[in-house]
Structures are given as C-alpha cells and as structure tokens.
mmCIF file of C-alpha atoms and ligand atoms in Angstrom:
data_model
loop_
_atom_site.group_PDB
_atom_site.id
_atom_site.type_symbol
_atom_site.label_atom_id
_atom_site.label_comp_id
_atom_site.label_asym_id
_atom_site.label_seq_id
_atom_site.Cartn_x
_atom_site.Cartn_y
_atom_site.Cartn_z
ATOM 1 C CA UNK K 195 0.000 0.000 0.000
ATOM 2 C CA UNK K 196 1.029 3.746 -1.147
ATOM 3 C CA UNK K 197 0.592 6.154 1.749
ATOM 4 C CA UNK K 198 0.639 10.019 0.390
ATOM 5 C CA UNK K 199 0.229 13.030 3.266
ATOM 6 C CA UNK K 200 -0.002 15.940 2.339
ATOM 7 C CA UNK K 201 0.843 18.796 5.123
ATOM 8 C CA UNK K 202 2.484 21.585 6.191
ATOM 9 C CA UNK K 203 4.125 20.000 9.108
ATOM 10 C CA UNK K 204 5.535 17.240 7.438
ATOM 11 C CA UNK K 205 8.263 16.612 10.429
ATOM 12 C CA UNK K 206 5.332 16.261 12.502
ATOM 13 C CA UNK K 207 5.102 12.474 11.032
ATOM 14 C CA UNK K 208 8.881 11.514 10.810
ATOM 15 C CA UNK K 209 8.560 9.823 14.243
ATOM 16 C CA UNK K 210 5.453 8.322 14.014
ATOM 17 C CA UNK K 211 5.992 6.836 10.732
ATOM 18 C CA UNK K 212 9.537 5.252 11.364
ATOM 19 C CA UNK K 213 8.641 4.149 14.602
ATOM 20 C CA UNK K 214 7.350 0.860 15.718
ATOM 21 C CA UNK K 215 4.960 -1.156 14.097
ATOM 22 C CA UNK K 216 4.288 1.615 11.029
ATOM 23 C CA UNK K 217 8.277 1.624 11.225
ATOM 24 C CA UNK K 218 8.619 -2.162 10.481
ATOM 25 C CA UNK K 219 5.799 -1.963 7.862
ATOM 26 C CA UNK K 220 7.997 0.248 5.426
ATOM 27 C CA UNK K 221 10.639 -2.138 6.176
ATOM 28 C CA UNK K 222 8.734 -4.955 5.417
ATOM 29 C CA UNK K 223 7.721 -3.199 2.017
ATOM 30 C CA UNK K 224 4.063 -3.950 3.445
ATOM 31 C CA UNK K 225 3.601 0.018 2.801
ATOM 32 C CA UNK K 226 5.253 3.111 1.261
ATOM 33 C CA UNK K 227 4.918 6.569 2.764
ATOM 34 C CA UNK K 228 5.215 9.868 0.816
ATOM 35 C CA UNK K 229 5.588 13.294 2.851
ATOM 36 C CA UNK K 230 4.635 16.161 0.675
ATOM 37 C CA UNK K 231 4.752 19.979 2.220
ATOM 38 C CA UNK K 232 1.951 21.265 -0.330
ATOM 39 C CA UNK K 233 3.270 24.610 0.194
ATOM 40 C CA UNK K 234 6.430 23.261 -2.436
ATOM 41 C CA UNK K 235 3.097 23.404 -4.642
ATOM 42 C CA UNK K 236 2.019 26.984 -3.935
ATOM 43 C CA UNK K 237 1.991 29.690 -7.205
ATOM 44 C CA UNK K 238 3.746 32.800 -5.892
ATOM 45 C CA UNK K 239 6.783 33.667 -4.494
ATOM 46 C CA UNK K 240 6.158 34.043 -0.824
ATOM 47 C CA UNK K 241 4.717 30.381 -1.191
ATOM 48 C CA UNK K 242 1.037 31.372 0.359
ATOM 49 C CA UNK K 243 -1.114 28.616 0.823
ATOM 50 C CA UNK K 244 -4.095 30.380 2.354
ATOM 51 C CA UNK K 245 -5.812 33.503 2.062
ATOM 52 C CA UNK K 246 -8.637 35.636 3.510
ATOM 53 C CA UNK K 247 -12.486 34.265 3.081
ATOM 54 C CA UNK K 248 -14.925 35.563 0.521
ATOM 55 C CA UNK K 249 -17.467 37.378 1.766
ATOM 56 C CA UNK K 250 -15.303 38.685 4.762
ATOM 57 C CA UNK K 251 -15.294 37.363 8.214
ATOM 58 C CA UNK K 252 -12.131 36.247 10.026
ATOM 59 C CA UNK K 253 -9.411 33.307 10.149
ATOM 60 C CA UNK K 254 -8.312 32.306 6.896
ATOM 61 C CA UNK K 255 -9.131 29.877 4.392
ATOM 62 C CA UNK K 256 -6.411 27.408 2.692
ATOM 63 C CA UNK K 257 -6.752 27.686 -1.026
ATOM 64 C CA UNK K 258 -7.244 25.354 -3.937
ATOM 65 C CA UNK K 259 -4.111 25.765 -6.226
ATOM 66 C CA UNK K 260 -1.921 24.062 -3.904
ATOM 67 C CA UNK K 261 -3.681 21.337 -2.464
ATOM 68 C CA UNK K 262 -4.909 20.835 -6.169
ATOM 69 C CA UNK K 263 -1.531 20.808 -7.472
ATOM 70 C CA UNK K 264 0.223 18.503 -4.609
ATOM 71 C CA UNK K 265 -2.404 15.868 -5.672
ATOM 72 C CA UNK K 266 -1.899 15.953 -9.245
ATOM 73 C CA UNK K 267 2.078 15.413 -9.131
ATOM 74 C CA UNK K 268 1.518 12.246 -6.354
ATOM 75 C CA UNK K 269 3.192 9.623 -8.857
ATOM 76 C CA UNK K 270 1.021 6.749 -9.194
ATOM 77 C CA UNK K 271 1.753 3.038 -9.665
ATOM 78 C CA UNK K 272 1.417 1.141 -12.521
ATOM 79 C CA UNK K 273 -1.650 -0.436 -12.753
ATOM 80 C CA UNK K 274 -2.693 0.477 -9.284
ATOM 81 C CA UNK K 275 -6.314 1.211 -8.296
ATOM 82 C CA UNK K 276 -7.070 5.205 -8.608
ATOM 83 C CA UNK K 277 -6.066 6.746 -4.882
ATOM 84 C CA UNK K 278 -8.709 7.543 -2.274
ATOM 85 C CA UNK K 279 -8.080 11.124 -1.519
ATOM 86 C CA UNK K 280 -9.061 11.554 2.090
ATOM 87 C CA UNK K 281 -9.780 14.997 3.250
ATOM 88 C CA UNK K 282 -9.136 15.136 7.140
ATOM 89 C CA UNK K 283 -11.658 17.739 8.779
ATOM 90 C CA UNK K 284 -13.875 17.904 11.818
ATOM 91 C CA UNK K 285 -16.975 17.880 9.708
ATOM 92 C CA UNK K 286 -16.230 14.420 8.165
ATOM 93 C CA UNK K 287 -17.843 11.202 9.064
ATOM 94 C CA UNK K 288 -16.683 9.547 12.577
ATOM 95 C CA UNK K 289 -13.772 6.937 11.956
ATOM 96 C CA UNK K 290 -14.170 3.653 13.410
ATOM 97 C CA UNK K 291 -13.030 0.774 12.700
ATOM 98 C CA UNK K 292 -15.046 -0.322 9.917
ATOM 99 C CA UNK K 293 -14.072 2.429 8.116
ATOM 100 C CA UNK K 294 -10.233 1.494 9.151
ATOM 101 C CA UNK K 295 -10.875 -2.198 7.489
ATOM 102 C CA UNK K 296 -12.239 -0.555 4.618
ATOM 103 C CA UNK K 297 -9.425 1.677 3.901
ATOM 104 C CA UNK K 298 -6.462 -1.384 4.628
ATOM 105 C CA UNK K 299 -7.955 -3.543 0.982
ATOM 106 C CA UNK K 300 -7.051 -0.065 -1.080
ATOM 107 C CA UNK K 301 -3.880 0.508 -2.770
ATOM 108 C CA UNK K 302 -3.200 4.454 -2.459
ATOM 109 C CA UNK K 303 -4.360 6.626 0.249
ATOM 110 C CA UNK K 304 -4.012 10.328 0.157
ATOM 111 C CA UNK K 305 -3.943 12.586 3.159
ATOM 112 C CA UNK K 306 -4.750 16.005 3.647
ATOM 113 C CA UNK K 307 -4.284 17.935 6.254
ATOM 114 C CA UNK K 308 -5.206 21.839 7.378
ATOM 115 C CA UNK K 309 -3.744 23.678 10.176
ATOM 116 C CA UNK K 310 -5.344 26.452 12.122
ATOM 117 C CA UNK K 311 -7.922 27.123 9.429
ATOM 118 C CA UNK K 312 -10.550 25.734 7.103
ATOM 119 C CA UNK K 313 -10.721 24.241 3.073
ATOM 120 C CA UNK K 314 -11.666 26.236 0.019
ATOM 121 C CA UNK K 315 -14.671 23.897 -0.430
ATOM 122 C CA UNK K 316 -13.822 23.517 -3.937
ATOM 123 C CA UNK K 317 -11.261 20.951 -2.276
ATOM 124 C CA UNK K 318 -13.791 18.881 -0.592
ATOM 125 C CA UNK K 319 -15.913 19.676 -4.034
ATOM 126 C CA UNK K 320 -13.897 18.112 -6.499
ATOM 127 C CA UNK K 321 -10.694 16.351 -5.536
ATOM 128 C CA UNK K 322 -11.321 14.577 -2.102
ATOM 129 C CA UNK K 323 -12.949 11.118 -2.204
ATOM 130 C CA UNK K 324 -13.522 10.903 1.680
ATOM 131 C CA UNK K 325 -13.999 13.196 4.845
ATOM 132 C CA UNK K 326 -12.821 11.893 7.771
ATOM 133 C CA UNK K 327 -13.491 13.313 11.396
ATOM 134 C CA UNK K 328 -11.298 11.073 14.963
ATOM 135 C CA UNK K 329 -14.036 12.730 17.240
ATOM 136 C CA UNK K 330 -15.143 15.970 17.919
ATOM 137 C CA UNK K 331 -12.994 18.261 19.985
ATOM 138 C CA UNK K 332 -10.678 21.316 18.435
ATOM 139 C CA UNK K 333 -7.604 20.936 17.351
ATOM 140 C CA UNK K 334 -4.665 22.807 15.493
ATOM 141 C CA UNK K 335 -4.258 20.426 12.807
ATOM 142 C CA UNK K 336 -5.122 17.615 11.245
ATOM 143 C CA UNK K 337 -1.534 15.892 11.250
ATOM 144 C CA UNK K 338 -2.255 14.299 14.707
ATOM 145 C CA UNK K 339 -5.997 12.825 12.998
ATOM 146 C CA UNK K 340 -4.429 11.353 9.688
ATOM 147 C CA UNK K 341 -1.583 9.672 12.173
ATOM 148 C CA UNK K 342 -4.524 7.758 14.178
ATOM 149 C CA UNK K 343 -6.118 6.900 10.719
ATOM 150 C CA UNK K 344 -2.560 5.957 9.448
ATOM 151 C CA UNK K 345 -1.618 4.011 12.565
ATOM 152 C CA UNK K 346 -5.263 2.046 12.446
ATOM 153 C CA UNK K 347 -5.246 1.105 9.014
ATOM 154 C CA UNK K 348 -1.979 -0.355 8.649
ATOM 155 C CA UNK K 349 -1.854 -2.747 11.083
ATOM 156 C CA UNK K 350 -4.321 -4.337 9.113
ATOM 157 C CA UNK K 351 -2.626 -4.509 6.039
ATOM 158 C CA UNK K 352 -1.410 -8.177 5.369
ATOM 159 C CA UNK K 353 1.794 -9.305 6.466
ATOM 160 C CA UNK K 354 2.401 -5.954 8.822
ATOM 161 C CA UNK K 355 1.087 -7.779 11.773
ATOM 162 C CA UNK K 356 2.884 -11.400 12.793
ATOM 163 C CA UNK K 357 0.562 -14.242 13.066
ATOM 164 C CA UNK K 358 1.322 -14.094 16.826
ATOM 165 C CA UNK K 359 -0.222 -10.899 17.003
ATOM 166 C CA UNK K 360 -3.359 -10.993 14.567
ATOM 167 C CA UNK K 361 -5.301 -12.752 16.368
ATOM 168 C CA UNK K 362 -5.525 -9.388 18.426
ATOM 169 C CA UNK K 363 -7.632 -8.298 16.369
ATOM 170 C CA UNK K 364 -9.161 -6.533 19.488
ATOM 171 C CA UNK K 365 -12.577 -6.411 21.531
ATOM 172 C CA UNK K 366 -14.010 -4.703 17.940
ATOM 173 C CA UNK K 367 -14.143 -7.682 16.745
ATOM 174 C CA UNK K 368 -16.466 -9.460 18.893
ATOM 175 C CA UNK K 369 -18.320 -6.253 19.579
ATOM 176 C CA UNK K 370 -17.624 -5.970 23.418
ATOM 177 C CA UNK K 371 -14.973 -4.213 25.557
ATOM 178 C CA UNK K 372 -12.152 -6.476 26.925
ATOM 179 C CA UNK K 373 -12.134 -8.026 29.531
ATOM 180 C CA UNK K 374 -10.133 -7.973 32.746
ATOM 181 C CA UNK K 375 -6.245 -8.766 32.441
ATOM 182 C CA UNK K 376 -3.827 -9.931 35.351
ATOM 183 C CA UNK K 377 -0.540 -11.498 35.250
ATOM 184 C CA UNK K 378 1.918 -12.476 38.383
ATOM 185 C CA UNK K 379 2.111 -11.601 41.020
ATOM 186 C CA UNK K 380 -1.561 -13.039 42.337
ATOM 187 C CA UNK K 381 -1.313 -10.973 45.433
ATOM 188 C CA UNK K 382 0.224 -7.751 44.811
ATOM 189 C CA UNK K 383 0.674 -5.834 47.970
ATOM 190 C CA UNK K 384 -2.656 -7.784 48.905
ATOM 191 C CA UNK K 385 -4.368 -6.991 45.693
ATOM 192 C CA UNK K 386 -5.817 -10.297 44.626
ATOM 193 C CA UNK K 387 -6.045 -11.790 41.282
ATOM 194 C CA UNK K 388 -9.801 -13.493 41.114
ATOM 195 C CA UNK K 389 -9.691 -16.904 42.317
ATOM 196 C CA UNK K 390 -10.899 -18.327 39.073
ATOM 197 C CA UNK K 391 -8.312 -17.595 36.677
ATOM 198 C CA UNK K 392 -5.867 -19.558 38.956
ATOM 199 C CA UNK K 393 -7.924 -22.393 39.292
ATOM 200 C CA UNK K 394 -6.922 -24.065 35.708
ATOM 201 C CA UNK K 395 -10.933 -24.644 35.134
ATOM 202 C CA UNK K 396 -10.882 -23.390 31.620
ATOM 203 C CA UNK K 397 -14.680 -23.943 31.065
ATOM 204 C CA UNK K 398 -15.009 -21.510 33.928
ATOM 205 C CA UNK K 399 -11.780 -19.100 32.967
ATOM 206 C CA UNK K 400 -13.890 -18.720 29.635
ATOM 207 C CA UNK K 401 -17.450 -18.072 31.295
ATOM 208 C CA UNK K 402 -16.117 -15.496 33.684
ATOM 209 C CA UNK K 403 -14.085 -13.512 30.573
ATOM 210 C CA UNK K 404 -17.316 -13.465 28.660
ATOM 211 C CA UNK K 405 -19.221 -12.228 31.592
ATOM 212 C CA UNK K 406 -16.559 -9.937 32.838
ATOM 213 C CA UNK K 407 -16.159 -8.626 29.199
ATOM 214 C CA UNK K 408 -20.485 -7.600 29.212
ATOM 215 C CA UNK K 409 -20.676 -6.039 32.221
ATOM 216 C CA UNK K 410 -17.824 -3.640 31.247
ATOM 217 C CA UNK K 411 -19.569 -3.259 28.138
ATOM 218 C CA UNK K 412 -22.824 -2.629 29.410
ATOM 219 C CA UNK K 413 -21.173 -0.165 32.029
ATOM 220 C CA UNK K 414 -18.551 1.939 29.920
ATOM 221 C CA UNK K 415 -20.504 1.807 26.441
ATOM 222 C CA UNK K 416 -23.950 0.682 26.313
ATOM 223 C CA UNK K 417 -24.104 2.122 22.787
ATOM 224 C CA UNK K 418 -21.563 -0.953 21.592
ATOM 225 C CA UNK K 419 -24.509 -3.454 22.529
ATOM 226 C CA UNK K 420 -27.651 -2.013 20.693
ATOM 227 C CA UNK K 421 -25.739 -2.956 17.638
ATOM 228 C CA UNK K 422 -25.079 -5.834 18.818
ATOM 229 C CA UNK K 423 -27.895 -8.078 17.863
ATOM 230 C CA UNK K 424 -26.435 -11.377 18.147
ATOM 231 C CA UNK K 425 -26.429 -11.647 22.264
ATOM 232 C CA UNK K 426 -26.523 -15.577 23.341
ATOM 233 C CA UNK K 427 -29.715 -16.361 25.578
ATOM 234 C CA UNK K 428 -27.041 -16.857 28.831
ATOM 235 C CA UNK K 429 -25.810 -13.218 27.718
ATOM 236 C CA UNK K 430 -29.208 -11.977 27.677
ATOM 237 C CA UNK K 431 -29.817 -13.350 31.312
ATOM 238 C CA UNK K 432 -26.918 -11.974 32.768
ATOM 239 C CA UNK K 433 -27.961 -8.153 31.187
ATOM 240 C CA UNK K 434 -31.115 -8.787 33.100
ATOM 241 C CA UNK K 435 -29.826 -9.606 36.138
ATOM 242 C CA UNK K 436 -27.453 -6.602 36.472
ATOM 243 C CA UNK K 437 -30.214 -4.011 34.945
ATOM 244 C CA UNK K 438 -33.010 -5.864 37.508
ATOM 245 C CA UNK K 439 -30.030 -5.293 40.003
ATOM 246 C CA UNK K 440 -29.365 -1.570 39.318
ATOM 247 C CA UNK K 441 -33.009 -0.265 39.309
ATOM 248 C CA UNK K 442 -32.997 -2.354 43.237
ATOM 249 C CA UNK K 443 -30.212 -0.138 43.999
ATOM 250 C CA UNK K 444 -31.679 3.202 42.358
ATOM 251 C CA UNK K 445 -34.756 2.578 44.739
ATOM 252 C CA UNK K 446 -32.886 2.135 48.255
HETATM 253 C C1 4G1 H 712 -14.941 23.245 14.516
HETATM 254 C C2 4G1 H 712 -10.885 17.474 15.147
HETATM 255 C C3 4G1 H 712 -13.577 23.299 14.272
HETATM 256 C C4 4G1 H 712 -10.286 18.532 14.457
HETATM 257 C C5 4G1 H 712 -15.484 22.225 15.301
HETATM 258 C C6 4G1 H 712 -10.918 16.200 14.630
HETATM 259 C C7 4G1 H 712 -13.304 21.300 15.567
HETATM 260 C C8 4G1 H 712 -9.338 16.432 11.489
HETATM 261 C C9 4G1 H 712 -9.768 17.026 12.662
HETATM 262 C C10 4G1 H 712 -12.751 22.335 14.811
HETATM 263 C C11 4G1 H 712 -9.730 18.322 13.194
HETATM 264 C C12 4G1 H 712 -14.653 21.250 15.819
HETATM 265 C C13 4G1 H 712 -10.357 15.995 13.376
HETATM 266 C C14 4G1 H 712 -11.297 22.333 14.568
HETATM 267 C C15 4G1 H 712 -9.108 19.467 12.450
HETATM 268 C C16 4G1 H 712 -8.548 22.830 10.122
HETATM 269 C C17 4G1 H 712 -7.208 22.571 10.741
HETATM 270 C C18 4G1 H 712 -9.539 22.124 10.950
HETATM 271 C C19 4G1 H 712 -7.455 22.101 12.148
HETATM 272 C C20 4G1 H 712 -8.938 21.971 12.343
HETATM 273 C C21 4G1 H 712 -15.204 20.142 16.638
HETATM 274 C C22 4G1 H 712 -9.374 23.126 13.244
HETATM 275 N N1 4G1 H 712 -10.275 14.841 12.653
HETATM 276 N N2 4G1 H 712 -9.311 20.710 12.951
HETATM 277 N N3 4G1 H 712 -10.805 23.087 13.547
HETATM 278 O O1 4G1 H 712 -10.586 21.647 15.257
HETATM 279 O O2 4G1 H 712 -8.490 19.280 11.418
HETATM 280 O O3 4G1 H 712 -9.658 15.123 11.534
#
C-alpha cells in the first residue's frame, strides 16, 4: 500500500511513521509513505497557501491551487487502483473501525491535512474522495488525525502484523470491551487476582471472561450493545440480572 500526506508540518510524522509497528511496515515493504509539504506546490513567491475568506469574516481559508496541485504530481503506480483522496476535517464522518478495514484492501491513500484554518470547499468539491473526522474536539491540525487513521489502518494490512499478534484483532471484533487482564504476582501488595483464573478450570476461565467482558460493556458503552444483535440467551440473562439489580439499587 502507497501512503501520500499531504501537510504543512511534514516533520510532525517523521517519528510516528519510522517508529514501531508503522516503522517495520515500510521495512517490510508492506507500505510506502510519501511526505509532501503542499506549500512546495504553492503559485507565488512568498509560497502562500491560504488567504482571507470571501465574503469577509475572520481566520483564513487554505486555497485550492496548492492542495490541487500537490495531488496531481503524487506519482502513481502502474496499474494500481485510482487513490482515495481523504480529506481530514472535523466535519467528516466519525472513523471507526469499519471504516479502518475498509481503507487497509485499497492501494493508495491520500492525506490532507489543514492547520489552524478551514478548506476552500472547492477541495472537498472536487478532488477529495472521503472526509474523515477522529471525534469531535478542536484541534490545530489535522496531522495528529491522519496519524490515528494511518496508525489504524496499517496494522491491518497483510503481512504488517505477525501471526502471533493478529489474532488481536481486538474487543471490535467481537463487539464488546475487553475483559479484565492480570498477570503475576496473584497478590500484589494484597491486591488479589480473582480466584478463578488460577484455578486451571478453563470452562469456567472462559465463562467469567465473557461475563466480565459484558458487564464492562454494558457499564462503559452501552451504545456498543444495541448494535449488537447477536447476544446468546445466557448473555441476555446476565444483562437482566445486572439491569433488575441496578433499578434495586436506584430505589434504596
Ligand atoms: C470546529 C478534530 C472546528 C479537528 C469544530 C478532529 C473542531 C481532522 C480534525 C474544529 C480536526 C470542531 C479531526 C477544529 C481538524 C482545520 C485545521 C480544521 C485544524 C482543524 C469540533 C481546526 N479529525 N481541525 N478546527 O478543530 O483538522 O480530523
């Protein structure tokens, strides 16, 4: 896979990229990142990349010419599938990790990124192929945003992760929140481990992991089971129990 980013900050992802798991992908040949500074691509001498809004008002608006431009000289491979050009921006649609699987089967990703200001919508118009938000808070740029995206997507391209490590294909893919880990000591300065995960009763180990791992669920992010559909009839009863549990204690 063919990783382009496009910002004005491009020593912003020299860590990040080299780094780690992302690190060992380029290594691997698993991926290729391309840094591009789009103001290289800007038309006058002073290299201006933004400008003042139509219609008046304040902040500043990045323009078209050099985003426009950056895109057009990304070198493409032979016979690869035509790039999606993703637009980072707090108005785009919520990344999760669907949309992370989605992205890891496509050849060439583009990234753009702002700082301090808005598009020209002409960019979002006519070149981008996908608006992508991380969450909604404010930030300066959208460097740290197409790093998450970067760093989520490919670990799931084939061959970055080992086989060891795949099958960590996290709680998203059963739907639920982990749950509980422990490893030695069993009594930390009289912390306890729970008594079933020493007792070698794997029938048990595996109940009490399931259970553990729907209560947190239920408790940190309710929203993760009403799209869950799929809930055995066990699973069901032990919802019950806990909500039948909770309204006791909301009446005493
Ligand atoms: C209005 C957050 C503005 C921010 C409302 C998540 C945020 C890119 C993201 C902003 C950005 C809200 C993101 C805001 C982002 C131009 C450069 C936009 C920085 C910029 C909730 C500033 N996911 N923000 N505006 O933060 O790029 O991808």
């Amino acid at each position: 896979m063919r990783i382009d980013v496009l910002t004005l900050f491009p020593e912003m992802f020299e860590g990040v990229l080299n780094a780690s798991i992302l690190g060992r992908a380029a290594d691997k040949g698993r991926v290729t990142y391309r840094l591009v500074n789009y103001r290289d691509y800007a038309e006058n001498k002073h290299r201006t990349v933004d400008d003042t809004p139509y219609g008046g008002g304040g902040g500043m608006v990045l323009k078209p010419e050099p985003i426009f431009r950056a895109v057009e000289a990304l070198p493409r491979e032979e016979g690869a599938r035509p790039p999606r050009i993703i637009l980072m921006c707090p108005q785009g649609e919520t990344f999760t990790q669907r949309k992370a699987e989605e992205l890891a089967g496509e050849d060439h990703l583009v990234f753009i990124c702002g700082h301090y200001e808005g598009y020209d919508e002409r960019i979002r118009q006519y070149l981008v192929t996908d608006e992508i938000s991380i969450g909604d808070y404010v930030l300066t740029g959208g460097e740290l945003p197409a790093m998450v995206v970067i760093d989520a997507v490919v670990r799931l391209v084939p061959g970055v992760l080992g086989n060891e490590q795949s099958p960590v294909t996290d709680s998203f893919s059963t739907g639920l929140l982990e749950h509980p880990h422990y490893t030695r000591p069993a009594d930390f300065r009289g912390m306890k481990v729970p008594d079933v995960l020493l007792s070698g009763h794997h029938e048990q180990i595996d109940m009490w992991r399931r259970k553990e791992s729907l209560r947190r669920t239920w408790l940190r992010r309710p929203d993760l089971l009403d799209l869950r559909k799929d809930l055995t009839a066990e699973e069901r009863e032990w919802l019950a129990a806990w909500q039948r549990e909770a309204a006791e204690d909301e009446r005493s």
